[in-house]
Amino acid sequence: LFLVNSRRLAFGSPLLVEFLQLARASAAAPASAGYARATPTPAAMATPAVPGSPSPMHHEEQGMRLDAQAELASRVSRRSVVLTVAGTLGLAACAVLAAIAASGSDPTADEDAVRRLEASEASLLRTGCRAVQVGEPCHRHVSWAMEHGIREQPEDYPGLNTTSTFDDVQAVLHADPYAKCPLPCSQAQAKAAGASTQSALGGDTGADGTVTAHSGVRLGWQPTNRVVGQGHWCSVQEPRAGWRIRGCGRRPTGLKLKVLTYNLFWWNLFGRRHGNAGSAGHLISGHSEPVPYDIMGFQECESVAWVLGDAGLTAKFGGLTGPHALCIAYRKEAWELVGDGVSDVGEDRADQWYGTRAAMWARLRQRETNQTVMFVNHHGPLPVGTGGRCGGEATAYNILKLIAEEAYQTDTIILVGDFNAGPDASTVKSLNGHLFPVFTGNSFGGVDHVLSSCTKVIETRNLGDGGSDHDALEAVFQL
């Protein structure tokens, strides 16, 4: 039908004309003649004509017509075969060209992409910052915010406008746990410059801009030449075997420090069950008397305000809600926040991938004694017990490196969390070689832990689950 309606096509017209000629000739021939030649015999030609029977001349014309039909059919058949083969080869050539184009086989472009990714991952390991790549969740969030969000919902993007740069938007979304945005390096460099100035002044800058005195000496990272997690962004050097983080503060004060760690099972307890009538908050408040908690770390926490509200502690506690569903709360009347941050230290393995995993920290000063505590909260990579993509050693050493580079020698270090690693996993064994193991829970084979630089532990308690799938753990230290 296409050829009939497209006779002007260069390849279609001659073939169509010949085909129609053959069709007309075939229609005029007797049905029994087929393509066989019916050549009249001499006897037939000599036979007198009988009324109603075909003449010898009629037989000869019929034979010539059938010869023409056979020749035309042969020509059409040969041409059809040629066109079919040519068309098939043409389609095959198109498929090959399309495959080459889709493969992006430009080796220079591939090498450039690899170099950019390696530089990005090295920057992340060194400073906690990196440029995001096309296809990452952060890149999609930033792009959408720049194209739609800032214009359509400016109230959701404070400090940003239509002239804001990609880095500006990434820096704002860095605080959004759903965006999974690392800090852009332009912001990290500015932060580092501020930290250098602050260090020169001999103090930490608090949230209100005040400077708190300290010894000015960081713990300091002491690595060996052995590298773990090689080939990944999270590769890190192993610390020196004899390196230990120990200490309970700058001097004896008699101060007791009460801490809590609790995985809140957020998607279920607060998502599906809408807080379960405040069951987790009631567990916290029920153990806050007679001695209140000083610092609390929550995993799978998307709103520290909701948790504190259910516990009736909103007025007494300050809170930090960070990325990766990590939260920290501290008792404001006793503690002042003098610094905080977060850094990726690991990543889920591909078969249970939810993303990278972080350690969130807060540095706090006790108002009466000036004792300082660096409190670190971590939710470890999946699958349980594997250390994820980076491995248990790399995850542990990245946490220790973060502590060494951010904490001061007079700080008491408290590390808590759901490590997704039991007591025998390489993550926990690697940490225990450099920090003091204080307490381990029972959930999922013992994946919740408290570790510290302080060995003066007064009390530890397992408080039960309060509606979560993990138990809350409590520890009390003598500083």
XYZ file of C-alpha atoms in Angstrom:
479
model
C 0.000 0.000 0.000
C 2.906 2.297 0.719
C 4.373 1.692 -2.755
C 0.997 2.113 -4.473
C 0.581 5.506 -2.820
C 4.193 6.553 -3.412
C 4.812 5.867 -7.104
C 7.087 8.881 -7.343
C 9.647 7.278 -5.035
C 12.852 6.699 -6.987
C 13.263 3.105 -5.839
C 9.538 2.363 -5.789
C 8.290 3.469 -9.220
C 10.149 1.031 -11.581
C 9.521 -1.911 -9.327
C 5.864 -0.959 -8.958
C 5.329 -0.651 -12.738
C 6.915 -4.032 -13.394
C 4.990 -5.634 -10.567
C 1.678 -4.250 -11.879
C 2.515 -5.485 -15.393
C 3.178 -8.942 -13.989
C -0.077 -8.838 -12.029
C -2.102 -7.911 -15.107
C -0.405 -10.591 -17.231
C -0.993 -13.225 -14.568
C -4.639 -12.264 -14.287
C -5.098 -12.741 -18.076
C -3.452 -16.216 -18.145
C -5.428 -19.449 -17.527
C -5.281 -20.588 -13.949
C -3.716 -23.940 -14.959
C -0.948 -22.442 -17.056
C 1.201 -21.311 -14.139
C 4.708 -20.306 -15.188
C 5.274 -23.411 -17.408
C 5.723 -22.793 -21.138
C 2.908 -24.391 -23.238
C 4.660 -24.707 -26.597
C 2.260 -26.072 -29.264
C 3.373 -29.317 -30.978
C 3.521 -29.615 -34.791
C 0.623 -32.049 -34.635
C -1.438 -29.554 -32.788
C -0.555 -26.861 -35.285
C -1.590 -29.131 -38.196
C -4.872 -30.123 -36.653
C -7.790 -28.447 -38.361
C -9.618 -25.972 -36.347
C -12.624 -27.267 -34.530
C -15.333 -24.796 -33.815
C -15.042 -23.639 -30.209
C -11.390 -24.826 -29.766
C -8.282 -22.566 -29.627
C -6.299 -22.064 -32.797
C -2.547 -22.847 -33.131
C -1.816 -19.131 -33.249
C -3.638 -18.714 -29.954
C -1.332 -21.310 -28.356
C 1.787 -19.557 -29.650
C 0.669 -16.167 -28.299
C -0.095 -17.783 -24.981
C 3.405 -19.289 -24.850
C 5.064 -15.945 -25.610
C 2.997 -14.291 -22.937
C 4.028 -16.882 -20.383
C 7.714 -16.422 -21.349
C 7.352 -12.694 -20.715
C 5.693 -13.386 -17.374
C 8.469 -15.722 -16.294
C 11.207 -13.260 -17.306
C 9.477 -10.366 -15.511
C 8.941 -12.493 -12.401
C 12.604 -13.434 -12.421
C 13.656 -9.780 -12.707
C 11.302 -8.732 -9.895
C 12.481 -11.630 -7.716
C 16.175 -10.767 -8.222
C 15.550 -7.091 -7.518
C 13.549 -7.950 -4.385
C 16.427 -10.070 -3.087
C 18.954 -7.306 -3.792
C 16.800 -4.676 -2.101
C 16.179 -6.937 0.895
C 19.867 -7.665 1.374
C 20.792 -3.994 0.934
C 18.115 -2.920 3.415
C 19.268 -5.469 5.977
C 22.886 -4.371 5.645
C 21.832 -0.730 5.966
C 19.884 -1.429 9.158
C 22.817 -3.373 10.578
C 25.160 -0.473 9.800
C 22.781 1.963 11.521
C 22.637 -0.273 14.596
C 26.440 -0.445 14.787
C 26.772 3.330 14.457
C 24.099 3.878 17.116
C 25.847 1.487 19.500
C 29.145 3.284 19.007
C 27.520 6.653 19.617
C 25.687 5.429 22.718
C 28.774 3.851 24.206
C 30.519 7.182 24.573
C 33.730 5.588 23.512
C 35.810 8.707 23.588
C 38.763 7.560 25.749
C 39.793 11.124 26.479
C 36.364 11.937 27.884
C 36.431 8.763 30.001
C 39.867 9.589 31.389
C 38.778 13.135 32.185
C 35.705 11.846 34.001
C 37.801 9.417 36.039
C 40.259 12.166 36.941
C 37.433 14.469 38.018
C 35.888 11.737 40.154
C 39.220 10.839 41.761
C 39.909 14.496 42.529
C 36.419 14.851 43.971
C 36.796 11.803 46.197
C 40.243 12.893 47.341
C 38.808 16.284 48.263
C 36.025 14.635 50.241
C 38.494 12.485 52.160
C 40.768 15.447 52.872
C 38.285 18.196 53.751
C 34.853 16.623 53.980
C 33.861 18.547 50.846
C 33.545 17.671 47.175
C 31.878 18.651 43.925
C 28.814 16.538 43.159
C 28.491 14.655 39.871
C 25.567 14.569 37.459
C 23.249 11.741 38.457
C 23.802 12.021 42.215
C 20.742 12.815 44.359
C 22.376 16.065 45.464
C 22.878 17.240 41.878
C 19.212 16.576 41.104
C 18.072 18.433 44.234
C 20.287 21.445 43.556
C 19.267 21.607 39.893
C 15.586 21.424 40.769
C 15.959 24.108 43.436
C 17.689 26.454 40.978
C 15.169 25.851 38.193
C 11.945 25.661 40.199
C 12.202 25.643 43.985
C 13.713 29.089 44.590
C 11.271 30.722 42.157
C 8.153 28.839 43.215
C 8.788 28.338 46.953
C 11.337 30.967 48.039
C 10.340 30.576 51.692
C 11.857 27.074 51.654
C 15.262 28.442 50.582
C 16.242 31.181 53.038
C 19.246 33.204 51.971
C 18.980 32.100 48.343
C 17.628 33.876 45.279
C 17.605 33.455 41.520
C 21.199 34.700 41.283
C 22.547 32.133 43.772
C 25.271 29.853 42.435
C 25.256 26.058 42.387
C 27.663 26.040 45.373
C 25.396 28.438 47.294
C 22.420 26.111 46.860
C 24.500 22.992 47.620
C 25.719 24.606 50.851
C 22.143 25.264 51.998
C 20.996 21.753 51.051
C 24.004 20.307 52.902
C 21.911 20.615 56.084
C 18.983 18.719 54.508
C 19.350 14.968 55.213
C 17.199 14.069 52.217
C 19.343 15.952 49.705
C 22.517 14.019 50.660
C 24.676 16.970 49.658
C 28.304 17.162 50.799
C 29.629 20.571 51.711
C 30.872 22.379 48.587
C 34.600 22.980 48.730
C 34.245 26.747 48.324
C 32.351 26.777 51.621
C 34.736 24.322 53.266
C 37.722 26.480 52.346
C 36.036 29.512 53.860
C 35.264 27.481 56.975
C 38.872 26.293 57.154
C 40.115 29.857 56.850
C 37.838 30.835 59.724
C 39.096 27.918 61.784
C 42.700 29.032 61.193
C 41.882 32.504 62.447
C 40.045 31.018 65.410
C 43.011 28.762 66.246
C 45.335 31.762 66.133
C 43.102 33.434 68.700
C 43.484 30.380 70.934
C 39.855 29.363 71.147
C 36.725 27.858 69.588
C 34.016 30.085 68.186
C 30.640 29.228 69.646
C 27.237 29.540 68.043
C 26.853 33.079 69.417
C 30.294 34.176 68.204
C 32.023 33.959 71.598
C 35.475 32.400 71.901
C 36.027 29.647 74.435
C 39.565 29.020 75.690
C 41.301 25.690 75.255
C 44.828 24.330 75.218
C 45.055 24.908 71.472
C 46.573 21.477 70.782
C 44.624 19.051 68.616
C 44.805 15.334 69.244
C 46.486 14.880 65.874
C 46.253 11.979 63.443
C 49.110 9.486 63.603
C 48.907 7.225 60.527
C 51.108 4.445 59.213
C 51.831 3.667 55.568
C 49.221 0.910 55.393
C 46.083 1.996 53.494
C 42.692 0.319 53.907
C 39.662 0.715 51.658
C 41.921 1.136 48.625
C 40.204 2.038 45.373
C 37.348 3.846 47.094
C 36.772 7.466 48.111
C 36.870 6.304 51.754
C 40.404 4.872 51.674
C 42.411 5.900 54.725
C 45.741 5.150 56.383
C 45.761 2.897 59.421
C 46.699 4.678 62.685
C 49.790 3.741 64.579
C 49.304 0.591 66.666
C 50.294 2.187 69.976
C 48.152 5.277 69.465
C 45.435 5.490 72.104
C 42.861 8.203 72.795
C 42.634 8.428 76.572
C 41.557 11.052 79.063
C 38.598 12.243 81.136
C 39.188 15.969 80.945
C 41.776 18.560 81.873
C 41.626 18.090 85.652
C 39.612 16.230 88.333
C 36.328 18.050 88.957
C 33.941 15.458 90.348
C 31.656 16.200 87.379
C 29.433 13.336 86.278
C 28.492 13.051 82.603
C 25.323 11.117 81.701
C 24.852 10.191 78.048
C 22.323 8.260 75.954
C 22.383 6.576 72.534
C 19.177 5.453 70.840
C 18.207 4.297 67.334
C 14.623 5.525 66.972
C 13.414 3.271 64.102
C 12.006 6.466 62.598
C 10.235 5.246 59.473
C 8.170 2.850 61.558
C 7.888 4.341 65.041
C 7.358 7.940 63.932
C 6.315 7.393 60.311
C 3.798 4.579 60.396
C 2.881 4.750 64.105
C 3.122 8.533 64.434
C 5.283 8.344 67.535
C 3.316 5.534 69.196
C 1.809 7.991 71.702
C 5.270 9.317 72.543
C 6.668 5.972 73.693
C 10.319 6.794 72.907
C 10.035 10.205 74.531
C 8.465 8.673 77.631
C 11.325 6.192 77.903
C 13.810 9.082 77.825
C 11.939 11.236 80.330
C 11.378 8.263 82.627
C 15.144 7.826 83.014
C 15.957 11.539 83.210
C 15.211 11.671 86.917
C 16.637 12.187 89.416
C 19.776 12.825 87.331
C 19.088 14.385 83.916
C 20.914 13.448 80.744
C 23.700 15.748 79.633
C 24.058 14.706 75.985
C 22.025 12.338 73.821
C 22.729 10.888 70.380
C 19.935 9.588 68.140
C 20.138 7.534 64.956
C 17.305 7.248 62.435
C 16.170 10.637 63.711
C 14.562 13.112 61.338
C 13.419 15.670 63.924
C 15.109 16.090 67.295
C 12.379 18.595 68.216
C 9.709 15.879 67.962
C 11.692 13.555 70.232
C 12.372 16.265 72.810
C 8.746 17.334 72.666
C 7.483 13.830 73.422
C 9.960 13.676 76.317
C 8.852 17.057 77.696
C 12.411 18.374 77.383
C 12.053 21.037 74.691
C 12.700 23.956 77.041
C 15.736 22.333 78.676
C 17.581 20.951 75.667
C 19.215 22.307 72.570
C 19.187 20.090 69.523
C 21.012 19.474 66.264
C 19.341 17.636 63.375
C 21.997 16.670 60.865
C 22.184 14.790 57.595
C 21.903 11.016 57.366
C 19.122 11.104 60.011
C 21.539 11.841 62.868
C 20.588 14.037 65.831
C 22.316 15.323 68.960
C 20.639 16.936 71.976
C 22.336 18.621 74.949
C 21.148 20.153 78.236
C 21.436 23.895 77.697
C 21.650 25.058 81.312
C 24.782 22.962 81.871
C 26.446 22.845 78.447
C 27.381 25.358 75.778
C 27.803 24.322 72.167
C 31.184 25.553 70.910
C 31.481 23.630 67.647
C 29.812 20.980 65.516
C 30.151 19.244 62.189
C 29.577 16.129 60.168
C 31.697 14.056 57.812
C 31.085 10.991 55.653
C 33.108 8.059 56.957
C 31.672 5.063 55.122
C 29.171 3.837 52.556
C 26.655 1.019 52.205
C 27.542 -1.919 50.012
C 25.733 -2.160 46.672
C 23.383 -4.995 47.742
C 21.915 -2.871 50.590
C 22.753 0.615 49.384
C 21.050 3.591 51.032
C 23.974 5.956 50.620
C 27.031 7.176 52.456
C 27.289 7.036 56.257
C 28.474 9.843 58.473
C 29.794 10.708 61.902
C 28.161 13.816 63.379
C 29.928 15.595 66.210
C 29.324 18.356 68.724
C 31.954 19.942 70.958
C 30.477 21.200 74.229
C 31.808 23.135 77.198
C 30.491 22.561 80.709
C 29.518 26.025 81.968
C 30.704 25.664 85.579
C 33.903 23.643 85.198
C 34.964 24.544 81.620
C 35.376 20.832 80.936
C 35.021 20.100 77.236
C 33.490 17.041 75.618
C 33.567 15.989 71.981
C 30.449 13.896 71.450
C 30.368 11.840 68.233
C 27.251 10.112 66.883
C 27.423 7.494 64.114
C 25.083 5.204 62.172
C 27.126 2.539 60.412
C 26.988 1.104 56.896
C 25.113 -1.944 55.672
C 25.035 -4.927 55.392
C 25.379 -5.549 59.104
C 28.825 -6.698 60.127
C 30.540 -5.962 56.798
C 31.604 -2.341 57.076
C 29.847 -1.723 53.759
C 31.612 -0.719 50.580
C 34.628 0.690 52.417
C 35.074 -2.179 54.865
C 35.044 -2.165 58.643
C 38.610 -0.981 59.126
C 38.241 1.991 56.784
C 34.975 3.057 58.438
C 36.554 2.853 61.899
C 39.733 4.689 60.905
C 37.792 7.459 59.180
C 35.884 8.007 62.433
C 39.119 8.043 64.425
C 40.745 10.410 61.936
C 37.785 12.785 62.217
C 38.111 12.757 66.013
C 41.881 13.285 65.869
C 41.556 16.255 63.545
C 38.639 17.979 65.321
C 39.171 17.234 69.026
C 41.651 18.813 71.451
C 43.890 16.996 73.882
C 41.879 18.151 76.875
C 38.551 16.949 75.457
C 36.746 13.906 76.762
C 35.736 11.860 73.723
C 32.381 10.052 73.696
C 31.519 7.972 70.599
C 28.032 6.454 70.399
C 25.729 4.973 67.808
C 24.225 2.089 65.936
C 27.351 0.916 64.135
C 25.575 -1.901 62.247
C 28.498 -3.963 63.509
C 28.622 -6.413 66.391
C 31.442 -6.814 68.933
C 33.337 -9.221 66.670
C 33.066 -7.114 63.507
C 36.203 -5.421 62.190
C 34.677 -1.966 62.656
C 34.276 -2.392 66.399
C 37.522 -4.296 66.862
C 39.410 -1.522 65.073
C 37.788 1.153 67.240
C 38.431 -0.803 70.439
C 42.119 -0.745 69.668
C 42.193 3.029 70.121
C 39.166 3.932 72.288
C 37.864 2.334 75.472
C 34.803 0.051 74.943
C 32.241 1.185 77.505
C 28.970 -0.615 76.760
C 27.284 -2.726 74.058
C 23.569 -3.408 73.630
C 21.716 -6.576 72.645
C 19.788 -5.532 69.533
C 20.669 -7.297 66.266
C 23.530 -9.135 67.907
C 24.922 -6.088 69.677
C 25.289 -3.329 67.070
C 24.748 -0.383 69.458
C 27.859 0.794 71.281
C 29.307 3.429 73.582
C 33.077 4.058 73.421
C 35.142 6.752 75.095
C 38.543 8.148 75.887
C 37.441 8.075 79.536
C 37.797 4.812 81.420
C 36.118 6.136 84.594
C 32.695 4.608 83.987
C 30.294 4.818 86.927
C 27.254 3.060 85.476
C 25.788 1.567 82.281
C 22.186 0.522 81.627
C 20.084 -0.970 78.875
C 16.763 0.934 79.019
C 14.696 -1.211 76.638
C 13.297 -0.325 73.229
C 10.480 2.162 73.952
C 8.738 1.078 70.739
C 11.870 1.037 68.568
C 13.608 -2.021 67.177
C 16.757 -1.022 69.135
C 17.344 -0.593 72.853
C 18.360 2.752 74.308
C 21.720 2.628 76.100
C 22.848 4.835 78.981
C 26.334 5.450 80.375
C 27.579 7.670 83.222
C 31.192 8.906 83.417
C 33.285 10.584 86.089
C 35.227 13.500 84.547
